[in-house]
Amino acid sequence: MTSREARPGPAPENRDVDDSDLSPFQEAESRWRRWRAHVAARPSLNLAYRIGVGVIGAFVLAAGIVAIPYPGPGWLIVFAGLGILASEFAWAHRLLHYARQRYDKFMDWFSRQSLVVKGLGAVLTCAVVLATLWLLGTFGLVGTWIGLDYPWLESPL
């Protein structure tokens, strides 16, 4: 097949699109769609792109799952990882919507609970954080920095 023959796959969008009346975000999206159509028209490049998106998305998702019990943006990182995967995979798109619905329902339920239940949630979260920090050896490391050398601070792992 020569470079002038038609390639299989989706037809590239018209390259003579007038982007002058679009907002900067719409212009960037238009450029992105044209670039993605260019990649999709080449099967081996498309496969490499999808593998790259899968690897990066899985890494971000795994980091988010690890970060969930810690203070900070654990769930945000999970949703970002799913969003990266959802940009190329339909199963991830469905999972993202399902997880977001469940998260919203749980947070609505939790916000309606009494102060006792909210306090218990905070205590359990602290217990998970402290247990994982201990298992990872953080207390033993920090203890040696400040002169505390107790055997129970060391991780059992």
Tab-separated table of C-alpha atoms in Angstrom:
chain	number	residue	atom	x	y	z
A	1	MET	CA	0.000	0.000	0.000
A	2	THR	CA	1.448	3.355	-0.931
A	3	SER	CA	1.068	6.450	1.183
A	4	ARG	CA	-1.486	7.839	-1.288
A	5	GLU	CA	-3.830	4.842	-1.064
A	6	ALA	CA	-6.676	4.829	1.401
A	7	ARG	CA	-5.859	3.250	4.743
A	8	PRO	CA	-8.304	1.108	6.669
A	9	GLY	CA	-9.888	2.571	9.800
A	10	PRO	CA	-11.756	5.742	10.557
A	11	ALA	CA	-11.576	8.509	8.022
A	12	PRO	CA	-9.467	11.443	9.177
A	13	GLU	CA	-11.415	14.583	9.910
A	14	ASN	CA	-11.282	17.476	7.503
A	15	ARG	CA	-7.967	19.268	8.050
A	16	ASP	CA	-9.348	22.531	6.632
A	17	VAL	CA	-11.504	23.202	9.683
A	18	ASP	CA	-11.800	26.884	10.572
A	19	ASP	CA	-10.915	27.041	14.278
A	20	SER	CA	-10.946	30.849	14.460
A	21	ASP	CA	-14.408	31.089	16.050
A	22	LEU	CA	-13.795	28.394	18.687
A	23	SER	CA	-12.823	28.935	22.312
A	24	PRO	CA	-9.302	27.829	23.295
A	25	PHE	CA	-10.728	24.663	24.877
A	26	GLN	CA	-12.779	23.806	21.795
A	27	GLU	CA	-9.763	24.494	19.603
A	28	ALA	CA	-7.587	22.195	21.707
A	29	GLU	CA	-10.276	19.503	21.597
A	30	SER	CA	-10.513	19.848	17.822
A	31	ARG	CA	-6.738	19.453	17.466
A	32	TRP	CA	-6.823	16.461	19.840
A	33	ARG	CA	-9.572	14.750	17.816
A	34	ARG	CA	-7.649	15.254	14.570
A	35	TRP	CA	-4.442	13.901	16.146
A	36	ARG	CA	-6.314	10.898	17.630
A	37	ALA	CA	-7.906	10.136	14.246
A	38	HIS	CA	-4.413	10.280	12.709
A	39	VAL	CA	-3.156	7.743	15.288
A	40	ALA	CA	-6.251	5.521	14.934
A	41	ALA	CA	-5.715	5.302	11.182
A	42	ARG	CA	-2.406	3.463	11.761
A	43	PRO	CA	-3.036	0.097	13.470
A	44	SER	CA	0.406	-0.461	15.004
A	45	LEU	CA	0.641	3.124	16.251
A	46	ASN	CA	-2.895	2.841	17.622
A	47	LEU	CA	-2.015	-0.393	19.463
A	48	ALA	CA	1.092	1.216	20.987
A	49	TYR	CA	-0.960	4.239	22.042
A	50	ARG	CA	-3.645	2.063	23.661
A	51	ILE	CA	-1.014	0.003	25.493
A	52	GLY	CA	0.601	3.215	26.768
A	53	VAL	CA	-2.750	4.560	27.953
A	54	GLY	CA	-3.458	1.215	29.644
A	55	VAL	CA	-0.134	1.138	31.476
A	56	ILE	CA	-0.301	4.766	32.624
A	57	GLY	CA	-3.961	4.465	33.613
A	58	ALA	CA	-3.342	1.246	35.566
A	59	PHE	CA	-0.402	2.850	37.388
A	60	VAL	CA	-2.436	5.935	38.372
A	61	LEU	CA	-5.390	3.740	39.398
A	62	ALA	CA	-3.154	1.529	41.573
A	63	ALA	CA	-1.582	4.592	43.212
A	64	GLY	CA	-5.052	5.935	43.947
A	65	ILE	CA	-6.210	2.673	45.495
A	66	VAL	CA	-3.159	2.683	47.765
A	67	ALA	CA	-3.834	6.334	48.711
A	68	ILE	CA	-7.541	5.920	49.555
A	69	PRO	CA	-7.162	5.445	53.324
A	70	TYR	CA	-4.681	8.307	53.707
A	71	PRO	CA	-5.597	11.943	54.125
A	72	GLY	CA	-5.561	13.607	50.749
A	73	PRO	CA	-6.830	12.994	47.259
A	74	GLY	CA	-7.019	9.162	47.212
A	75	TRP	CA	-10.413	8.952	45.534
A	76	LEU	CA	-9.513	11.773	43.164
A	77	ILE	CA	-6.480	9.771	42.013
A	78	VAL	CA	-8.654	6.653	41.567
A	79	PHE	CA	-11.124	8.590	39.417
A	80	ALA	CA	-8.250	10.134	37.441
A	81	GLY	CA	-6.820	6.675	36.730
A	82	LEU	CA	-10.233	5.413	35.641
A	83	GLY	CA	-10.650	8.535	33.500
A	84	ILE	CA	-7.353	7.845	31.761
A	85	LEU	CA	-8.395	4.251	31.100
A	86	ALA	CA	-11.906	5.345	30.052
A	87	SER	CA	-10.429	7.501	27.303
A	88	GLU	CA	-9.634	4.295	25.398
A	89	PHE	CA	-11.535	1.398	26.978
A	90	ALA	CA	-15.325	1.030	27.173
A	91	TRP	CA	-15.179	-1.235	30.258
A	92	ALA	CA	-13.291	1.475	32.158
A	93	HIS	CA	-15.871	4.053	31.087
A	94	ARG	CA	-18.668	1.888	32.521
A	95	LEU	CA	-16.656	1.221	35.692
A	96	LEU	CA	-15.944	4.939	36.130
A	97	HIS	CA	-19.649	5.804	36.033
A	98	TYR	CA	-20.551	2.911	38.346
A	99	ALA	CA	-17.828	3.806	40.879
A	100	ARG	CA	-18.763	7.488	40.815
A	101	GLN	CA	-22.431	6.680	41.473
A	102	ARG	CA	-21.533	4.390	44.389
A	103	TYR	CA	-19.117	6.945	45.836
A	104	ASP	CA	-21.721	9.730	45.633
A	105	LYS	CA	-24.370	7.515	47.277
A	106	PHE	CA	-22.007	6.534	50.089
A	107	MET	CA	-20.936	10.135	50.729
A	108	ASP	CA	-24.593	11.254	50.790
A	109	TRP	CA	-25.379	8.493	53.298
A	110	PHE	CA	-22.320	9.279	55.412
A	111	SER	CA	-23.114	13.009	55.538
A	112	ARG	CA	-26.585	12.214	56.961
A	113	GLN	CA	-25.172	10.087	59.811
A	114	SER	CA	-24.812	11.120	63.427
A	115	LEU	CA	-21.655	12.543	64.924
A	116	VAL	CA	-20.938	9.133	66.513
A	117	VAL	CA	-20.875	7.350	63.157
A	118	LYS	CA	-18.731	10.097	61.613
A	119	GLY	CA	-16.347	9.907	64.576
A	120	LEU	CA	-16.151	6.117	64.254
A	121	GLY	CA	-15.318	6.571	60.558
A	122	ALA	CA	-12.511	8.973	61.469
A	123	VAL	CA	-11.156	6.576	64.114
A	124	LEU	CA	-11.202	3.629	61.697
A	125	THR	CA	-9.466	5.714	59.036
A	126	CYS	CA	-6.761	6.703	61.539
A	127	ALA	CA	-6.328	3.062	62.566
A	128	VAL	CA	-5.842	1.983	58.931
A	129	VAL	CA	-3.332	4.782	58.322
A	130	LEU	CA	-1.359	4.017	61.489
A	131	ALA	CA	-1.357	0.256	60.787
A	132	THR	CA	-0.069	0.700	57.233
A	133	LEU	CA	2.574	3.206	58.326
A	134	TRP	CA	3.739	0.730	60.974
A	135	LEU	CA	3.755	-2.173	58.488
A	136	LEU	CA	5.782	-0.102	56.027
A	137	GLY	CA	8.388	0.659	58.709
A	138	THR	CA	7.784	4.395	58.884
A	139	PHE	CA	7.678	4.540	62.688
A	140	GLY	CA	10.974	2.667	63.033
A	141	LEU	CA	12.662	4.961	60.516
A	142	VAL	CA	11.384	8.187	62.065
A	143	GLY	CA	12.096	6.821	65.555
A	144	THR	CA	15.776	6.402	64.729
A	145	TRP	CA	15.899	10.010	63.521
A	146	ILE	CA	14.763	11.332	66.896
A	147	GLY	CA	16.571	8.786	69.102
A	148	LEU	CA	13.736	6.363	69.825
A	149	ASP	CA	14.951	2.845	69.215
A	150	TYR	CA	12.106	0.667	70.503
A	151	PRO	CA	11.712	-2.799	68.933
A	152	TRP	CA	7.921	-2.463	68.681
A	153	LEU	CA	8.318	0.497	66.306
A	154	GLU	CA	9.952	-1.774	63.731
A	155	SER	CA	7.806	-3.329	61.033
A	156	PRO	CA	7.119	-7.061	61.338
A	157	LEU	CA	7.651	-7.426	57.612
